mmCIF file of C-alpha atoms in Angstrom:
data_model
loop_
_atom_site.group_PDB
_atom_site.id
_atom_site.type_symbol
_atom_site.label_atom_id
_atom_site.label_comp_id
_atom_site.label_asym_id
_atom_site.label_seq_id
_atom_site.Cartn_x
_atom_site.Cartn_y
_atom_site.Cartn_z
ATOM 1 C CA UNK A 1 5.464 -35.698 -3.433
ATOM 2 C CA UNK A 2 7.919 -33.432 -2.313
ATOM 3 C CA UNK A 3 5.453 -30.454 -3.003
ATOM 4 C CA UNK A 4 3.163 -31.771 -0.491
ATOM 5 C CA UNK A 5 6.045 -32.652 1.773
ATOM 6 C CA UNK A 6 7.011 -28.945 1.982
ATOM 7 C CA UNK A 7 3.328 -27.796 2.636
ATOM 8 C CA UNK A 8 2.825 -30.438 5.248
ATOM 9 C CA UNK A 9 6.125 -30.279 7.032
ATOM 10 C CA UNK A 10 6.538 -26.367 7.474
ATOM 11 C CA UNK A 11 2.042 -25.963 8.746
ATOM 12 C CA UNK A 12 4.260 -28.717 11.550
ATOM 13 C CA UNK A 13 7.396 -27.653 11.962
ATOM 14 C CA UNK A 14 7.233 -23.714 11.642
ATOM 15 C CA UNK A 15 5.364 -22.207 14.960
ATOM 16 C CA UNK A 16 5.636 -19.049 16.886
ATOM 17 C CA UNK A 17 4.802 -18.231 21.037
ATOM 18 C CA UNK A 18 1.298 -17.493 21.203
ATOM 19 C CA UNK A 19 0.542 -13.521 21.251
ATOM 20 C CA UNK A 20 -0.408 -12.073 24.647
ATOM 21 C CA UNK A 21 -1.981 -8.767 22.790
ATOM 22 C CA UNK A 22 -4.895 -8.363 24.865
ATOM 23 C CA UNK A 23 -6.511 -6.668 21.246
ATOM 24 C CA UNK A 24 -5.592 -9.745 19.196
ATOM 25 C CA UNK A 25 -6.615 -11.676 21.853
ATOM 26 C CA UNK A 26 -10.487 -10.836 21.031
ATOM 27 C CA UNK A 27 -10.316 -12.961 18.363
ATOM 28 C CA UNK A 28 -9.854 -16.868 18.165
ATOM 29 C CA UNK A 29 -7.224 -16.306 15.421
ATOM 30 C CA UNK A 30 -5.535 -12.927 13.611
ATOM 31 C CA UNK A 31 -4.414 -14.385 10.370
ATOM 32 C CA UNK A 32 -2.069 -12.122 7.745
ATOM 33 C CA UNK A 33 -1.658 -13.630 4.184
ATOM 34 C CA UNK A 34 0.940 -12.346 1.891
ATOM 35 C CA UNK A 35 2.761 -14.113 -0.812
ATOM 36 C CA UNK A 36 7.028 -13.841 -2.683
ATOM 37 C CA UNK A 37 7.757 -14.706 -5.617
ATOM 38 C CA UNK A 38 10.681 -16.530 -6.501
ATOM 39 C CA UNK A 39 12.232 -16.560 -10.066
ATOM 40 C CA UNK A 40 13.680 -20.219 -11.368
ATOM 41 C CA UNK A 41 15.782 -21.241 -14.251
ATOM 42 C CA UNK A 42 13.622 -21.673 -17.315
ATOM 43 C CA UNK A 43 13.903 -25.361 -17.363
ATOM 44 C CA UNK A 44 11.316 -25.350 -14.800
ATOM 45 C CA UNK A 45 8.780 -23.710 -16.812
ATOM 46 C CA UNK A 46 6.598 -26.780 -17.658
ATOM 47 C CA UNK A 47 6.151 -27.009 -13.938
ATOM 48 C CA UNK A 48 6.540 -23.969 -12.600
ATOM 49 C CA UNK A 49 4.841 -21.357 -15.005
ATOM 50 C CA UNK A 50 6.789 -17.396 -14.995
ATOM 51 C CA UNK A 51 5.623 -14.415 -15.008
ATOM 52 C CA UNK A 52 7.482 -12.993 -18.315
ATOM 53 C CA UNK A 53 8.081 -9.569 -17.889
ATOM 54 C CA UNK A 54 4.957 -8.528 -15.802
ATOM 55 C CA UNK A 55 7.238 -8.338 -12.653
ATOM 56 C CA UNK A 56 10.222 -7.587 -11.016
ATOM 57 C CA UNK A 57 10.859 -11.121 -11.389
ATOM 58 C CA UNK A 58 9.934 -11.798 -15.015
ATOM 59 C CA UNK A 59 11.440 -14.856 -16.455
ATOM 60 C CA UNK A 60 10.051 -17.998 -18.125
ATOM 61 C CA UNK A 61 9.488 -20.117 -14.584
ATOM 62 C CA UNK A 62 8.848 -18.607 -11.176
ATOM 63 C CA UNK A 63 7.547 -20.374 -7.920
ATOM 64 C CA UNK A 64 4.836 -18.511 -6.229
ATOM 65 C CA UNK A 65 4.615 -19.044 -1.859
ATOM 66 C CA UNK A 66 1.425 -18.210 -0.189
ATOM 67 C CA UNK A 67 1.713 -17.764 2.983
ATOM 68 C CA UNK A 68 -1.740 -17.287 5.908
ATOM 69 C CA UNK A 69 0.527 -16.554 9.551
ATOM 70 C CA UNK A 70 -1.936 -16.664 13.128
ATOM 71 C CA UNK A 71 -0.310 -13.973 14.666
ATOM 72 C CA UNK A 72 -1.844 -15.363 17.403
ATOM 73 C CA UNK A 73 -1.162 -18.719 17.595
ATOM 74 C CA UNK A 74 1.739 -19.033 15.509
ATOM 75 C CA UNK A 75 0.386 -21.747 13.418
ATOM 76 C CA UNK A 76 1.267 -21.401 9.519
ATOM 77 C CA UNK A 77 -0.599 -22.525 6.177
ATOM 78 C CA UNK A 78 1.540 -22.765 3.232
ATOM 79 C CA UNK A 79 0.584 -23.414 -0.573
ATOM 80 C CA UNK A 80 2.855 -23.711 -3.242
ATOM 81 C CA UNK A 81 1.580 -21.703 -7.212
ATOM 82 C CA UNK A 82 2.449 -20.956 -10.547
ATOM 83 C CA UNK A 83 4.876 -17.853 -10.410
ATOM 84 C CA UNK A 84 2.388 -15.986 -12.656
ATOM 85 C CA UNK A 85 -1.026 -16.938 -10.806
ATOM 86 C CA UNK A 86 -2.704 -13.815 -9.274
ATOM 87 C CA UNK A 87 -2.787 -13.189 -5.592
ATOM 88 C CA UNK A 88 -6.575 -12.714 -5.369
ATOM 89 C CA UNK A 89 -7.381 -16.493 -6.886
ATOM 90 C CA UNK A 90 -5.378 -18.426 -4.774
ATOM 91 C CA UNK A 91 -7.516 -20.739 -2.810
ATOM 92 C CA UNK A 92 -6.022 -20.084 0.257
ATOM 93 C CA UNK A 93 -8.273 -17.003 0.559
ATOM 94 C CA UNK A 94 -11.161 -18.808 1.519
ATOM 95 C CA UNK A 95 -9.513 -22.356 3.085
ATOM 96 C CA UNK A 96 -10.460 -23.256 6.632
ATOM 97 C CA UNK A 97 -11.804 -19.460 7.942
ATOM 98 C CA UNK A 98 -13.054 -19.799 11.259
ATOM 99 C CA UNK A 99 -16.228 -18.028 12.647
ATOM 100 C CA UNK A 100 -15.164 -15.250 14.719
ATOM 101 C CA UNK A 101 -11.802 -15.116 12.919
ATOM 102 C CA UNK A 102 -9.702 -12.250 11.602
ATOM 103 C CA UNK A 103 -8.272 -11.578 7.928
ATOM 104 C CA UNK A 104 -5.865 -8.940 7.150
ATOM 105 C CA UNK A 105 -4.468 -8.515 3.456
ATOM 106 C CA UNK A 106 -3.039 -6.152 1.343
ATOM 107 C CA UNK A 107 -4.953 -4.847 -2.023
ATOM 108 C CA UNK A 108 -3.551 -7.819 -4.362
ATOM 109 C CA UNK A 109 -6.124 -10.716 -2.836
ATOM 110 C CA UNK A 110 -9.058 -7.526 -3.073
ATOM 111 C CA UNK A 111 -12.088 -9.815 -4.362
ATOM 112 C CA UNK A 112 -15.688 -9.019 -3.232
ATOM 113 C CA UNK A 113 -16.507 -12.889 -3.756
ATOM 114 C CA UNK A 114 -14.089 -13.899 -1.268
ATOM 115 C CA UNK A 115 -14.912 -11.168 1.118
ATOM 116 C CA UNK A 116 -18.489 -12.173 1.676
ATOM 117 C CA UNK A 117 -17.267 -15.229 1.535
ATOM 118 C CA UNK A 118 -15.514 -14.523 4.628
ATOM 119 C CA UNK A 119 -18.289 -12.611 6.378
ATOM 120 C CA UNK A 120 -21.026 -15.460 5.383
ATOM 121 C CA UNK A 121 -18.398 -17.748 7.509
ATOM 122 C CA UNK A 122 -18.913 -15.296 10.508
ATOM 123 C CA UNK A 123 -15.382 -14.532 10.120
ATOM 124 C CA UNK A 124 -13.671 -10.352 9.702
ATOM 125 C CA UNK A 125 -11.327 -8.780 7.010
ATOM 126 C CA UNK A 126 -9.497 -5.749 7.459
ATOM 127 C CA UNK A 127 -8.508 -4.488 3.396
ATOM 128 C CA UNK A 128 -7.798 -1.420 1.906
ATOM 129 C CA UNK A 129 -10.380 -0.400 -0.554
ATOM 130 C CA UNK A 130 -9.560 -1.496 -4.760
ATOM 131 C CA UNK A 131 -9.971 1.427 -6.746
ATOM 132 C CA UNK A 132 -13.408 2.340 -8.370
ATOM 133 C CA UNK A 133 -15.245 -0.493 -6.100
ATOM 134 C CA UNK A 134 -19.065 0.496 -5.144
ATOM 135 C CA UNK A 135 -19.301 2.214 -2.139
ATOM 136 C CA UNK A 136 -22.997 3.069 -0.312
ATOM 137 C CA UNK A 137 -24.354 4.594 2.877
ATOM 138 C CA UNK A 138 -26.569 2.493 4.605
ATOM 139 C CA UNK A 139 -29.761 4.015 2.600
ATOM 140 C CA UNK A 140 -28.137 3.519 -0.803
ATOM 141 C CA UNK A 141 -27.102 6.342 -1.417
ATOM 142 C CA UNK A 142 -23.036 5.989 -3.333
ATOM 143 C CA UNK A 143 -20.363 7.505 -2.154
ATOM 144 C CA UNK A 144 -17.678 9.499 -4.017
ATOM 145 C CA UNK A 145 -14.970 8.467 -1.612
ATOM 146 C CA UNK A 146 -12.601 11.333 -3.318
ATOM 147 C CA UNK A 147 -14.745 13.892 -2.334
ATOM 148 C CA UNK A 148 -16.209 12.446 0.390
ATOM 149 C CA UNK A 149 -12.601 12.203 2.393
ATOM 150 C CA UNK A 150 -12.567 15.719 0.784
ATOM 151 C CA UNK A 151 -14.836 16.966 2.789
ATOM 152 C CA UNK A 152 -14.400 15.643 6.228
ATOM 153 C CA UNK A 153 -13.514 17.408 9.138
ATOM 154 C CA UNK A 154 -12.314 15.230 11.167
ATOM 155 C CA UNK A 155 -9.225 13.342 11.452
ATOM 156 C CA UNK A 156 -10.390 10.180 12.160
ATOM 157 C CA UNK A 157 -13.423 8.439 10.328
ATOM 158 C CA UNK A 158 -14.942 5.388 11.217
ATOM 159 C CA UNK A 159 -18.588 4.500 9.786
ATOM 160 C CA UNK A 160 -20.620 2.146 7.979
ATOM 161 C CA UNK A 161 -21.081 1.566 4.403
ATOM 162 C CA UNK A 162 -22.456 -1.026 2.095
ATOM 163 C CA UNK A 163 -19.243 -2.726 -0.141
ATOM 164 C CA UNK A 164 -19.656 -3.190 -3.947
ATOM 165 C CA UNK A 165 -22.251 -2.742 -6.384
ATOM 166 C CA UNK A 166 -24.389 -5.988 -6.249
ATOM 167 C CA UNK A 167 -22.425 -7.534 -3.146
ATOM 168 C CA UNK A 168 -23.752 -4.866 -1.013
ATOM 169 C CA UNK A 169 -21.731 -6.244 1.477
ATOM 170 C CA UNK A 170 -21.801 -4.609 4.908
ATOM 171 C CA UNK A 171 -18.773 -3.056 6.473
ATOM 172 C CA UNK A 172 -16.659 -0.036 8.445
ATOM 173 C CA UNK A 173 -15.287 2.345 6.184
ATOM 174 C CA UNK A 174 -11.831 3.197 7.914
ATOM 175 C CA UNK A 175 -10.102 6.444 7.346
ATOM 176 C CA UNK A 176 -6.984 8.547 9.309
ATOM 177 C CA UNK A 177 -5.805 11.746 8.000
ATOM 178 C CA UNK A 178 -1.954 11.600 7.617
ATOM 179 C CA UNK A 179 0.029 14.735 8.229
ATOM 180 C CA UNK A 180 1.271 17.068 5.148
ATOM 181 C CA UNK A 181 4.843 15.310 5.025
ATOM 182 C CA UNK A 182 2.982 11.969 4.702
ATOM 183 C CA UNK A 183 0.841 13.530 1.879
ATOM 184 C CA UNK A 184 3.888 14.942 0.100
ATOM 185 C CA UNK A 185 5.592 11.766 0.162
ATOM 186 C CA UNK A 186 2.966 9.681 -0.997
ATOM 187 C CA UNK A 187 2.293 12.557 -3.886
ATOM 188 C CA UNK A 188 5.945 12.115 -5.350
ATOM 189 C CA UNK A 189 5.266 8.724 -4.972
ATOM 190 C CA UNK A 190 2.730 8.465 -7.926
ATOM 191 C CA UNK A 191 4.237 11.367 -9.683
ATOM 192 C CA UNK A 192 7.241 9.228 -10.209
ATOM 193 C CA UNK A 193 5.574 6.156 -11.358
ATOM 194 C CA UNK A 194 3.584 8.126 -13.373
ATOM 195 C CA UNK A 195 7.197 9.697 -15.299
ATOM 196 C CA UNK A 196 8.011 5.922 -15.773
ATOM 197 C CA UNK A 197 4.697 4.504 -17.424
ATOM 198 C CA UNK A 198 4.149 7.958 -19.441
ATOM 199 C CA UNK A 199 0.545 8.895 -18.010
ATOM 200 C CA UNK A 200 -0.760 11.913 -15.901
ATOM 201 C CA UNK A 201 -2.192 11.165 -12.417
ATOM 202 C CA UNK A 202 -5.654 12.345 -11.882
ATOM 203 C CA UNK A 203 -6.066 15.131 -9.703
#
């Protein structure tokens, strides 16, 4: 009961002004998902199910809080998980998507399902791309994104592609090139992790 009394009360309570962004304002919602997780005592674990060590906030019982925000209304859906369920299966992907409608989310809810899911609703995603996914030119032909960014010229690339190996979904494939102090940045970046899990990046 008081599950479902949290959900209700904050999709009622929580609101924002509406956005004025003329870009934003193409669409008949802008919706960002993201999710926090937050540890509990392990007491809770029957309920409330923990991620272990898999996380920063390993434990025996952790609460999970998906979030979807309309940027441009305001307007708020709210689910409560299991601390250790996985961002991509939570079925607030694919709850309630409007035609016409844009998605924006970060790599952990990538799923090719959901995403032509989302386009078969006449809805849009914006995503960056999972690692090793299929990617195709319009006439088939894959695409070695590594080498392909490798070879462009220019700094900004914006063309389309077919998504995934049997999805074949179609879509933009986005891409800015970031100045050198961005690049070494983002190079120590996985060099460091890298030192911690004891592997060696790919070139």
């Amino acid at each position: 009961c008081l599950r479902r009394l949290v959900e209700e009360a904050v999709q009622k309570a929580i609101t924002a002004d509406e956005c004025v962004s003329p870009l934003l304002d193409r669409f008949p919602s802008v919706c960002l998902q993201d999710s926090t997780t937050v540890g509990l005592p392990d007491a809770l674990q029957e309920h409330w199910r923990g991620c272990e060590t898999w996380t920063d906030h390993g434990g025996k019982a952790a609460l999970k809080i998906q979030v979807r925000f309309d940027l441009g209304h305001g307007a708020i859906r709210l689910r409560l998980e299991q601390g250790r369920d996985s961002d991509h299966r939570t079925p607030l992907q694919t709850e309630k998507i409007e035609p016409g409608s844009l998605h924006l989310r970060d790599l952990g809810y990538f799923d090719l399902d959901v995403l032509q899911e989302i386009a078969g609703k006449k809805a849009y995603f914006t995503s960056r791309v999972q690692d090793n996914t299929g990617l195709f030119e319009p006439d088939g032909q894959r695409i070695d994104l590594a080498k392909f960014l490798g070879k462009c010229k220019v700094k900004r690339l914006d063309q389309p592609i077919l998504l995934g190996v049997s999805h074949r979904l179609p879509c933009r494939l986005v891409a800015v090139r970031v100045p050198p102090e961005v690049v070494r940045r983002r190079r120590q970046t996985v060099l460091e992790k890298a030192r911690k899990k004891q592997y060696t990046p790919s070139p």
